[in-house]
PDB file of C-alpha atoms in Angstrom:
ATOM      1  CA  MET A   1       0.000   0.000   0.000  1.00  0.00           C
ATOM      2  CA  ARG A   2       1.035   3.587  -0.551  1.00  0.00           C
ATOM      3  CA  ARG A   3       2.418   5.560   2.358  1.00  0.00           C
ATOM      4  CA  GLY A   4      -0.527   7.986   2.155  1.00  0.00           C
ATOM      5  CA  TRP A   5      -3.006   5.243   3.035  1.00  0.00           C
ATOM      6  CA  LYS A   6      -0.768   3.891   5.774  1.00  0.00           C
ATOM      7  CA  ARG A   7      -0.830   7.314   7.404  1.00  0.00           C
ATOM      8  CA  LYS A   8      -4.591   7.389   7.001  1.00  0.00           C
ATOM      9  CA  MET A   9      -5.008   4.118   8.911  1.00  0.00           C
ATOM     10  CA  GLU A  10      -3.088   5.629  11.798  1.00  0.00           C
ATOM     11  CA  THR A  11      -4.844   8.973  12.002  1.00  0.00           C
ATOM     12  CA  GLY A  12      -8.524   8.896  11.065  1.00  0.00           C
ATOM     13  CA  LYS A  13     -11.402   7.594   9.043  1.00  0.00           C
ATOM     14  CA  ILE A  14     -12.796   7.877   5.546  1.00  0.00           C
ATOM     15  CA  LYS A  15     -15.038  10.916   5.152  1.00  0.00           C
ATOM     16  CA  LEU A  16     -15.730  10.745   1.416  1.00  0.00           C
ATOM     17  CA  VAL A  17     -16.161   7.873  -1.050  1.00  0.00           C
ATOM     18  CA  ALA A  18     -15.953   8.775  -4.744  1.00  0.00           C
ATOM     19  CA  ALA A  19     -17.063   5.998  -7.096  1.00  0.00           C
ATOM     20  CA  ASP A  20     -17.101   5.658 -10.849  1.00  0.00           C
ATOM     21  CA  MET A  21     -20.380   4.381 -12.340  1.00  0.00           C
ATOM     22  CA  ASP A  22     -20.065   2.121 -15.395  1.00  0.00           C
ATOM     23  CA  GLY A  23     -17.930  -0.937 -14.717  1.00  0.00           C
ATOM     24  CA  THR A  24     -17.560   0.031 -11.054  1.00  0.00           C
ATOM     25  CA  LEU A  25     -20.709   0.840  -9.076  1.00  0.00           C
ATOM     26  CA  LEU A  26     -23.112  -0.442 -11.735  1.00  0.00           C
ATOM     27  CA  ASN A  27     -23.360  -4.137 -12.540  1.00  0.00           C
ATOM     28  CA  ARG A  28     -23.607  -5.623 -16.042  1.00  0.00           C
ATOM     29  CA  ASP A  29     -27.286  -4.689 -16.177  1.00  0.00           C
ATOM     30  CA  ARG A  30     -26.258  -1.070 -15.439  1.00  0.00           C
ATOM     31  CA  LYS A  31     -28.029  -1.247 -12.073  1.00  0.00           C
ATOM     32  CA  ILE A  32     -26.969  -0.602  -8.482  1.00  0.00           C
ATOM     33  CA  THR A  33     -27.975  -3.605  -6.416  1.00  0.00           C
ATOM     34  CA  GLN A  34     -30.051  -3.264  -3.277  1.00  0.00           C
ATOM     35  CA  TYR A  35     -27.084  -4.654  -1.341  1.00  0.00           C
ATOM     36  CA  THR A  36     -24.849  -1.821  -2.538  1.00  0.00           C
ATOM     37  CA  GLN A  37     -27.564   0.761  -1.962  1.00  0.00           C
ATOM     38  CA  ASN A  38     -27.894  -0.390   1.657  1.00  0.00           C
ATOM     39  CA  VAL A  39     -24.144  -0.104   2.248  1.00  0.00           C
ATOM     40  CA  ILE A  40     -24.103   3.420   0.778  1.00  0.00           C
ATOM     41  CA  LYS A  41     -26.967   4.426   3.072  1.00  0.00           C
ATOM     42  CA  LYS A  42     -25.146   3.007   6.106  1.00  0.00           C
ATOM     43  CA  ALA A  43     -22.011   4.979   5.226  1.00  0.00           C
ATOM     44  CA  MET A  44     -23.968   8.199   4.778  1.00  0.00           C
ATOM     45  CA  ALA A  45     -25.701   7.590   8.128  1.00  0.00           C
ATOM     46  CA  GLN A  46     -22.183   7.685   9.631  1.00  0.00           C
ATOM     47  CA  GLY A  47     -21.619  11.114   8.067  1.00  0.00           C
ATOM     48  CA  VAL A  48     -19.649   9.907   5.042  1.00  0.00           C
ATOM     49  CA  TYR A  49     -20.164  11.704   1.725  1.00  0.00           C
ATOM     50  CA  PHE A  50     -20.902   9.338  -1.162  1.00  0.00           C
ATOM     51  CA  VAL A  51     -20.049  10.994  -4.474  1.00  0.00           C
ATOM     52  CA  PRO A  52     -20.701   9.545  -7.932  1.00  0.00           C
ATOM     53  CA  ALA A  53     -17.701  10.360 -10.160  1.00  0.00           C
ATOM     54  CA  THR A  54     -18.574   9.576 -13.730  1.00  0.00           C
ATOM     55  CA  GLY A  55     -18.019  10.314 -17.363  1.00  0.00           C
ATOM     56  CA  ARG A  56     -21.775  10.667 -17.654  1.00  0.00           C
ATOM     57  CA  ALA A  57     -23.470  14.035 -17.700  1.00  0.00           C
ATOM     58  CA  VAL A  58     -25.713  15.048 -14.784  1.00  0.00           C
ATOM     59  CA  ASN A  59     -28.935  13.974 -16.504  1.00  0.00           C
ATOM     60  CA  ALA A  60     -27.608  10.433 -16.958  1.00  0.00           C
ATOM     61  CA  LEU A  61     -27.169   9.797 -13.232  1.00  0.00           C
ATOM     62  CA  PRO A  62     -28.732   6.392 -12.418  1.00  0.00           C
ATOM     63  CA  PRO A  63     -32.208   6.607 -10.834  1.00  0.00           C
ATOM     64  CA  GLU A  64     -31.047   4.628  -7.800  1.00  0.00           C
ATOM     65  CA  LEU A  65     -28.779   7.556  -6.904  1.00  0.00           C
ATOM     66  CA  LYS A  66     -31.131  10.340  -7.989  1.00  0.00           C
ATOM     67  CA  GLU A  67     -33.741   8.995  -5.602  1.00  0.00           C
ATOM     68  CA  MET A  68     -31.390   8.230  -2.698  1.00  0.00           C
ATOM     69  CA  GLU A  69     -31.692  10.784   0.072  1.00  0.00           C
ATOM     70  CA  GLY A  70     -28.305  11.979   1.273  1.00  0.00           C
ATOM     71  CA  ILE A  71     -26.391  12.018  -2.024  1.00  0.00           C
ATOM     72  CA  ARG A  72     -25.764  15.713  -2.541  1.00  0.00           C
ATOM     73  CA  TYR A  73     -22.717  16.138  -4.775  1.00  0.00           C
ATOM     74  CA  GLY A  74     -21.596  14.511  -7.997  1.00  0.00           C
ATOM     75  CA  ILE A  75     -18.554  14.764 -10.270  1.00  0.00           C
ATOM     76  CA  PHE A  76     -19.763  14.586 -13.867  1.00  0.00           C
ATOM     77  CA  SER A  77     -18.416  14.532 -17.433  1.00  0.00           C
ATOM     78  CA  ASN A  78     -15.007  13.295 -16.274  1.00  0.00           C
ATOM     79  CA  GLY A  79     -14.555  16.147 -13.815  1.00  0.00           C
ATOM     80  CA  ALA A  80     -15.817  18.973 -16.017  1.00  0.00           C
ATOM     81  CA  THR A  81     -18.702  19.680 -13.642  1.00  0.00           C
ATOM     82  CA  ILE A  82     -19.306  19.354  -9.920  1.00  0.00           C
ATOM     83  CA  TYR A  83     -23.036  19.539  -9.319  1.00  0.00           C
ATOM     84  CA  ASP A  84     -24.989  20.159  -6.130  1.00  0.00           C
ATOM     85  CA  LEU A  85     -27.943  17.803  -6.575  1.00  0.00           C
ATOM     86  CA  LYS A  86     -29.843  19.265  -3.622  1.00  0.00           C
ATOM     87  CA  GLU A  87     -29.668  22.897  -4.743  1.00  0.00           C
ATOM     88  CA  GLU A  88     -29.600  21.919  -8.448  1.00  0.00           C
ATOM     89  CA  LYS A  89     -26.644  24.087  -9.351  1.00  0.00           C
ATOM     90  CA  VAL A  90     -23.090  23.833 -10.680  1.00  0.00           C
ATOM     91  CA  ILE A  91     -20.509  24.590  -7.996  1.00  0.00           C
ATOM     92  CA  TYR A  92     -17.375  24.029 -10.103  1.00  0.00           C
ATOM     93  CA  LYS A  93     -16.755  23.722 -13.820  1.00  0.00           C
ATOM     94  CA  ASN A  94     -13.774  23.156 -16.087  1.00  0.00           C
ATOM     95  CA  HIS A  95     -15.321  23.488 -19.548  1.00  0.00           C
ATOM     96  CA  PHE A  96     -14.405  24.155 -23.160  1.00  0.00           C
ATOM     97  CA  GLU A  97     -15.357  27.464 -24.708  1.00  0.00           C
ATOM     98  CA  MET A  98     -17.814  26.965 -27.553  1.00  0.00           C
ATOM     99  CA  ASP A  99     -15.500  28.230 -30.304  1.00  0.00           C
ATOM    100  CA  ARG A 100     -12.841  25.688 -29.347  1.00  0.00           C
ATOM    101  CA  VAL A 101     -15.331  22.820 -29.474  1.00  0.00           C
ATOM    102  CA  LEU A 102     -16.443  23.825 -32.957  1.00  0.00           C
ATOM    103  CA  GLU A 103     -12.797  23.824 -34.065  1.00  0.00           C
ATOM    104  CA  LEU A 104     -12.360  20.324 -32.641  1.00  0.00           C
ATOM    105  CA  MET A 105     -15.545  19.111 -34.337  1.00  0.00           C
ATOM    106  CA  ASP A 106     -14.156  20.322 -37.649  1.00  0.00           C
ATOM    107  CA  PHE A 107     -10.804  18.624 -36.990  1.00  0.00           C
ATOM    108  CA  LEU A 108     -12.529  15.306 -36.180  1.00  0.00           C
ATOM    109  CA  LYS A 109     -14.369  15.115 -39.514  1.00  0.00           C
ATOM    110  CA  GLN A 110     -11.347  13.309 -40.994  1.00  0.00           C
ATOM    111  CA  PHE A 111     -12.069  10.216 -38.876  1.00  0.00           C
ATOM    112  CA  ASP A 112     -14.711   7.495 -39.115  1.00  0.00           C
ATOM    113  CA  LEU A 113     -16.510   8.069 -35.821  1.00  0.00           C
ATOM    114  CA  MET A 114     -19.716   9.002 -34.060  1.00  0.00           C
ATOM    115  CA  GLU A 115     -19.482  12.100 -31.871  1.00  0.00           C
ATOM    116  CA  SER A 116     -21.566  13.309 -28.961  1.00  0.00           C
ATOM    117  CA  ILE A 117     -21.305  16.593 -27.063  1.00  0.00           C
ATOM    118  CA  SER A 118     -22.064  17.129 -23.365  1.00  0.00           C
ATOM    119  CA  LEU A 119     -23.364  20.524 -22.292  1.00  0.00           C
ATOM    120  CA  ASN A 120     -25.785  21.809 -19.657  1.00  0.00           C
ATOM    121  CA  GLY A 121     -25.745  18.400 -17.975  1.00  0.00           C
ATOM    122  CA  GLN A 122     -26.883  16.429 -21.037  1.00  0.00           C
ATOM    123  CA  SER A 123     -25.209  14.561 -23.907  1.00  0.00           C
ATOM    124  CA  TYR A 124     -26.377  15.127 -27.484  1.00  0.00           C
ATOM    125  CA  ALA A 125     -25.774  13.118 -30.662  1.00  0.00           C
ATOM    126  CA  ASN A 126     -26.811  13.133 -34.310  1.00  0.00           C
ATOM    127  CA  LYS A 127     -30.090  11.323 -34.848  1.00  0.00           C
ATOM    128  CA  LYS A 128     -28.967   9.797 -38.143  1.00  0.00           C
ATOM    129  CA  GLU A 129     -25.780   8.347 -36.634  1.00  0.00           C
ATOM    130  CA  MET A 130     -27.640   6.896 -33.667  1.00  0.00           C
ATOM    131  CA  GLU A 131     -30.170   5.280 -35.990  1.00  0.00           C
ATOM    132  CA  ASN A 132     -27.215   3.583 -37.701  1.00  0.00           C
ATOM    133  CA  ILE A 133     -25.403   2.678 -34.488  1.00  0.00           C
ATOM    134  CA  ASP A 134     -24.933  -0.943 -35.560  1.00  0.00           C
ATOM    135  CA  TYR A 135     -22.435   0.299 -38.158  1.00  0.00           C
ATOM    136  CA  TYR A 136     -19.963   0.858 -35.298  1.00  0.00           C
ATOM    137  CA  GLU A 137     -20.133  -2.791 -34.152  1.00  0.00           C
ATOM    138  CA  LEU A 138     -20.297  -1.970 -30.441  1.00  0.00           C
ATOM    139  CA  ASP A 139     -20.596  -4.559 -27.708  1.00  0.00           C
ATOM    140  CA  SER A 140     -24.058  -4.797 -26.152  1.00  0.00           C
ATOM    141  CA  ASN A 141     -23.086  -2.950 -22.947  1.00  0.00           C
ATOM    142  CA  THR A 142     -21.541   0.026 -24.760  1.00  0.00           C
ATOM    143  CA  LYS A 143     -24.480   0.197 -27.147  1.00  0.00           C
ATOM    144  CA  ALA A 144     -26.988   0.230 -24.281  1.00  0.00           C
ATOM    145  CA  ILE A 145     -25.082   2.948 -22.387  1.00  0.00           C
ATOM    146  CA  VAL A 146     -24.898   5.156 -25.481  1.00  0.00           C
ATOM    147  CA  GLN A 147     -28.520   4.677 -26.461  1.00  0.00           C
ATOM    148  CA  GLY A 148     -29.695   5.371 -22.929  1.00  0.00           C
ATOM    149  CA  SER A 149     -27.774   8.596 -22.370  1.00  0.00           C
ATOM    150  CA  ARG A 150     -28.032  10.738 -25.531  1.00  0.00           C
ATOM    151  CA  VAL A 151     -30.639  13.244 -26.647  1.00  0.00           C
ATOM    152  CA  LEU A 152     -30.879  13.117 -30.445  1.00  0.00           C
ATOM    153  CA  VAL A 153     -30.699  16.191 -32.671  1.00  0.00           C
ATOM    154  CA  ASP A 154     -30.936  16.501 -36.448  1.00  0.00           C
ATOM    155  CA  ASP A 155     -27.596  18.288 -36.873  1.00  0.00           C
ATOM    156  CA  LEU A 156     -25.178  18.152 -33.947  1.00  0.00           C
ATOM    157  CA  GLU A 157     -22.828  20.839 -35.243  1.00  0.00           C
ATOM    158  CA  MET A 158     -25.666  23.254 -35.938  1.00  0.00           C
ATOM    159  CA  PHE A 159     -27.194  22.483 -32.547  1.00  0.00           C
ATOM    160  CA  VAL A 160     -23.900  23.278 -30.803  1.00  0.00           C
ATOM    161  CA  LYS A 161     -23.536  26.531 -32.735  1.00  0.00           C
ATOM    162  CA  GLU A 162     -26.954  27.637 -31.496  1.00  0.00           C
ATOM    163  CA  GLN A 163     -26.040  27.199 -27.827  1.00  0.00           C
ATOM    164  CA  SER A 164     -24.742  30.104 -25.758  1.00  0.00           C
ATOM    165  CA  THR A 165     -22.907  28.069 -23.148  1.00  0.00           C
ATOM    166  CA  THR A 166     -19.701  26.145 -22.488  1.00  0.00           C
ATOM    167  CA  VAL A 167     -19.112  22.456 -23.281  1.00  0.00           C
ATOM    168  CA  GLU A 168     -18.193  19.785 -20.741  1.00  0.00           C
ATOM    169  CA  LYS A 169     -16.661  17.199 -23.068  1.00  0.00           C
ATOM    170  CA  THR A 170     -16.938  15.466 -26.417  1.00  0.00           C
ATOM    171  CA  THR A 171     -17.183  11.687 -26.719  1.00  0.00           C
ATOM    172  CA  LEU A 172     -16.122   9.664 -29.757  1.00  0.00           C
ATOM    173  CA  LEU A 173     -17.084   6.122 -30.743  1.00  0.00           C
ATOM    174  CA  PHE A 174     -15.188   4.294 -33.491  1.00  0.00           C
ATOM    175  CA  LYS A 175     -15.994   1.387 -35.788  1.00  0.00           C
ATOM    176  CA  THR A 176     -12.498  -0.079 -35.401  1.00  0.00           C
ATOM    177  CA  MET A 177      -9.720   0.038 -32.836  1.00  0.00           C
ATOM    178  CA  GLU A 178      -7.321   0.957 -35.640  1.00  0.00           C
ATOM    179  CA  GLU A 179      -9.304   4.127 -36.369  1.00  0.00           C
ATOM    180  CA  ARG A 180      -9.375   4.850 -32.628  1.00  0.00           C
ATOM    181  CA  ARG A 181      -5.569   4.566 -32.523  1.00  0.00           C
ATOM    182  CA  ARG A 182      -5.249   6.861 -35.540  1.00  0.00           C
ATOM    183  CA  ALA A 183      -7.446   9.487 -33.907  1.00  0.00           C
ATOM    184  CA  ALA A 184      -5.668   9.148 -30.556  1.00  0.00           C
ATOM    185  CA  ASP A 185      -2.305   9.718 -32.248  1.00  0.00           C
ATOM    186  CA  ALA A 186      -3.581  12.897 -33.900  1.00  0.00           C
ATOM    187  CA  LEU A 187      -5.280  14.163 -30.745  1.00  0.00           C
ATOM    188  CA  SER A 188      -2.138  13.579 -28.668  1.00  0.00           C
ATOM    189  CA  LYS A 189      -0.433  16.352 -30.641  1.00  0.00           C
ATOM    190  CA  ILE A 190      -3.021  18.969 -29.569  1.00  0.00           C
ATOM    191  CA  GLU A 191      -1.723  20.803 -26.510  1.00  0.00           C
ATOM    192  CA  ASP A 192      -4.894  22.255 -24.964  1.00  0.00           C
ATOM    193  CA  ILE A 193      -6.859  18.990 -24.640  1.00  0.00           C
ATOM    194  CA  GLN A 194      -6.596  15.647 -22.924  1.00  0.00           C
ATOM    195  CA  PHE A 195      -8.462  12.424 -23.554  1.00  0.00           C
ATOM    196  CA  SER A 196      -9.164   9.111 -21.900  1.00  0.00           C
ATOM    197  CA  SER A 197     -11.365   6.078 -22.396  1.00  0.00           C
ATOM    198  CA  SER A 198     -14.094   4.468 -20.316  1.00  0.00           C
ATOM    199  CA  LEU A 199     -15.558   1.985 -22.808  1.00  0.00           C
ATOM    200  CA  PRO A 200     -14.207  -0.178 -25.639  1.00  0.00           C
ATOM    201  CA  LYS A 201     -13.717   1.772 -28.875  1.00  0.00           C
ATOM    202  CA  ASN A 202     -14.358   5.183 -27.308  1.00  0.00           C
ATOM    203  CA  LEU A 203     -12.362   8.321 -26.529  1.00  0.00           C
ATOM    204  CA  GLU A 204     -13.526  11.158 -24.298  1.00  0.00           C
ATOM    205  CA  ILE A 205     -11.971  14.581 -24.911  1.00  0.00           C
ATOM    206  CA  SER A 206     -11.749  17.169 -22.139  1.00  0.00           C
ATOM    207  CA  LYS A 207     -10.073  20.502 -21.672  1.00  0.00           C
ATOM    208  CA  LYS A 208      -6.440  20.181 -20.584  1.00  0.00           C
ATOM    209  CA  GLY A 209      -6.343  19.725 -16.802  1.00  0.00           C
ATOM    210  CA  CYS A 210      -9.924  18.502 -16.635  1.00  0.00           C
ATOM    211  CA  ASN A 211     -10.347  15.033 -15.149  1.00  0.00           C
ATOM    212  CA  LYS A 212     -12.107  13.274 -12.290  1.00  0.00           C
ATOM    213  CA  GLY A 213      -9.124  13.865 -10.011  1.00  0.00           C
ATOM    214  CA  ASP A 214      -9.302  17.621 -10.556  1.00  0.00           C
ATOM    215  CA  GLY A 215     -13.018  17.511  -9.778  1.00  0.00           C
ATOM    216  CA  LEU A 216     -12.378  15.488  -6.634  1.00  0.00           C
ATOM    217  CA  PHE A 217      -9.655  17.899  -5.508  1.00  0.00           C
ATOM    218  CA  HIS A 218     -11.982  20.885  -5.806  1.00  0.00           C
ATOM    219  CA  LEU A 219     -14.908  19.139  -4.105  1.00  0.00           C
ATOM    220  CA  ALA A 220     -12.675  18.038  -1.226  1.00  0.00           C
ATOM    221  CA  LYS A 221     -11.478  21.617  -0.868  1.00  0.00           C
ATOM    222  CA  ILE A 222     -15.069  22.879  -0.727  1.00  0.00           C
ATOM    223  CA  LEU A 223     -15.921  20.267   1.936  1.00  0.00           C
ATOM    224  CA  ASN A 224     -12.623  20.721   3.847  1.00  0.00           C
ATOM    225  CA  ILE A 225     -11.727  17.045   3.464  1.00  0.00           C
ATOM    226  CA  GLN A 226      -8.118  15.883   3.198  1.00  0.00           C
ATOM    227  CA  LYS A 227      -6.777  13.468   0.595  1.00  0.00           C
ATOM    228  CA  GLU A 228      -6.080  10.868   3.297  1.00  0.00           C
ATOM    229  CA  GLU A 229      -9.788  10.915   4.208  1.00  0.00           C
ATOM    230  CA  ILE A 230     -10.932   9.919   0.707  1.00  0.00           C
ATOM    231  CA  MET A 231     -11.518   6.512  -0.864  1.00  0.00           C
ATOM    232  CA  SER A 232     -11.930   6.355  -4.647  1.00  0.00           C
ATOM    233  CA  CYS A 233     -13.201   3.402  -6.681  1.00  0.00           C
ATOM    234  CA  GLY A 234     -12.728   2.839 -10.407  1.00  0.00           C
ATOM    235  CA  ASP A 235     -11.957   0.435 -13.209  1.00  0.00           C
ATOM    236  CA  ALA A 236     -10.971   2.282 -16.399  1.00  0.00           C
ATOM    237  CA  ASP A 237      -8.512   4.722 -17.929  1.00  0.00           C
ATOM    238  CA  ASN A 238     -10.660   7.778 -17.162  1.00  0.00           C
ATOM    239  CA  ASP A 239     -10.469   6.879 -13.446  1.00  0.00           C
ATOM    240  CA  ARG A 240      -6.681   7.207 -13.178  1.00  0.00           C
ATOM    241  CA  GLU A 241      -6.573  10.712 -11.699  1.00  0.00           C
ATOM    242  CA  LEU A 242      -9.549   9.936  -9.460  1.00  0.00           C
ATOM    243  CA  LEU A 243      -7.614   7.038  -7.965  1.00  0.00           C
ATOM    244  CA  GLU A 244      -4.392   9.032  -7.677  1.00  0.00           C
ATOM    245  CA  SER A 245      -6.187  11.875  -5.875  1.00  0.00           C
ATOM    246  CA  ALA A 246      -7.451   9.699  -3.012  1.00  0.00           C
ATOM    247  CA  GLY A 247      -5.808   8.394   0.118  1.00  0.00           C
ATOM    248  CA  LEU A 248      -7.133   4.922  -0.697  1.00  0.00           C
ATOM    249  CA  ALA A 249      -7.396   3.810  -4.328  1.00  0.00           C
ATOM    250  CA  VAL A 250      -9.725   0.836  -4.863  1.00  0.00           C
ATOM    251  CA  VAL A 251      -9.891  -0.889  -8.244  1.00  0.00           C
ATOM    252  CA  MET A 252     -12.422  -3.486  -9.317  1.00  0.00           C
ATOM    253  CA  GLU A 253     -11.399  -7.041 -10.133  1.00  0.00           C
ATOM    254  CA  ASN A 254     -12.818  -6.430 -13.620  1.00  0.00           C
ATOM    255  CA  GLY A 255     -10.706  -3.264 -13.973  1.00  0.00           C
ATOM    256  CA  LEU A 256      -7.841  -2.676 -16.372  1.00  0.00           C
ATOM    257  CA  ASP A 257      -4.446  -4.066 -15.383  1.00  0.00           C
ATOM    258  CA  SER A 258      -3.032  -0.540 -15.681  1.00  0.00           C
ATOM    259  CA  MET A 259      -5.489   0.638 -13.012  1.00  0.00           C
ATOM    260  CA  LYS A 260      -4.788  -2.358 -10.770  1.00  0.00           C
ATOM    261  CA  ALA A 261      -1.114  -1.398 -10.911  1.00  0.00           C
ATOM    262  CA  ILE A 262      -1.835   1.882  -9.081  1.00  0.00           C
ATOM    263  CA  ALA A 263      -4.392   0.435  -6.651  1.00  0.00           C
ATOM    264  CA  ASP A 264      -3.992   0.198  -2.902  1.00  0.00           C
ATOM    265  CA  TYR A 265      -6.683  -2.465  -2.815  1.00  0.00           C
ATOM    266  CA  ILE A 266      -8.328  -4.658  -5.461  1.00  0.00           C
ATOM    267  CA  THR A 267     -11.906  -5.502  -4.581  1.00  0.00           C
ATOM    268  CA  VAL A 268     -14.225  -8.029  -6.211  1.00  0.00           C
ATOM    269  CA  SER A 269     -15.918  -7.231  -9.515  1.00  0.00           C
ATOM    270  CA  ASN A 270     -18.755  -4.834 -10.218  1.00  0.00           C
ATOM    271  CA  GLN A 271     -20.971  -7.898 -10.653  1.00  0.00           C
ATOM    272  CA  GLU A 272     -20.189  -8.915  -7.044  1.00  0.00           C
ATOM    273  CA  ASN A 273     -20.868  -5.581  -5.297  1.00  0.00           C
ATOM    274  CA  GLY A 274     -17.194  -4.659  -5.316  1.00  0.00           C
ATOM    275  CA  VAL A 275     -17.687  -1.045  -4.180  1.00  0.00           C
ATOM    276  CA  ALA A 276     -19.932  -2.117  -1.308  1.00  0.00           C
ATOM    277  CA  LYS A 277     -17.470  -4.812  -0.203  1.00  0.00           C
ATOM    278  CA  ALA A 278     -14.642  -2.269  -0.120  1.00  0.00           C
ATOM    279  CA  MET A 279     -16.818   0.184   1.826  1.00  0.00           C
ATOM    280  CA  GLU A 280     -17.628  -2.519   4.359  1.00  0.00           C
ATOM    281  CA  LYS A 281     -13.916  -3.196   4.801  1.00  0.00           C
ATOM    282  CA  PHE A 282     -12.633   0.364   4.993  1.00  0.00           C
ATOM    283  CA  VAL A 283     -15.540   2.731   5.733  1.00  0.00           C
ATOM    284  CA  LEU A 284     -18.272   1.203   7.885  1.00  0.00           C
ATOM    285  CA  ARG A 285     -17.733   1.169  11.580  1.00  0.00           C
TER     286      ARG A 285
END
């Protein structure tokens, strides 16, 4: 274990649990089991903050969490937005300016991909592309997540141009991994962005310095919680900074090997209530 967590064991208790959604808190059916819900409620009854930390936009928060009394804050769109669910307002944002997003959309036209844009807490995609989603040969889980989280518009670029707001992130889905690699190589040369992946054949582009770890840092500052008092749970590439920004980094058994390499603790899979099991071990009194 890292020295930071060793110090934590000697000096205090976990005050905040930040958990990724897809592949982590949610099972294969994209649900949060009653078992896990009960553990979250027990932790919150002890005064622990439970914070969803997801690549999803605010409006795609699972109903189990929307309806759970006590969950106040969420980190959304890979750290672009911290949202106060009780007061229904943004308390921190790290967004793209609209002009920059339109430049990126133009740059991305050279690749064979489907793009979606997250703004104002919702993700939007072209209706025609979504109607032809099978062209991209996605696995059933990725397809279900995409279909369940996008609002469809006739012309995504025109829709974005009509908005007078900032943009949280843009998400790309590719037909082939080779095209994904080609796009990633080109995007890696652009200095003012960063990108990660949460699902097979996808890339998620954020403003440079925007990630779940940055969101967690700012929320912890607002709540006056120290790094050593935080447990983070994740499974995928877009969880790296979230895990690195916590005193205790927990990775799911189904997580990437690269994430397991930076973990303090590897819990059981998302299908086996891995987040809840870790919370029982490290959080519940």
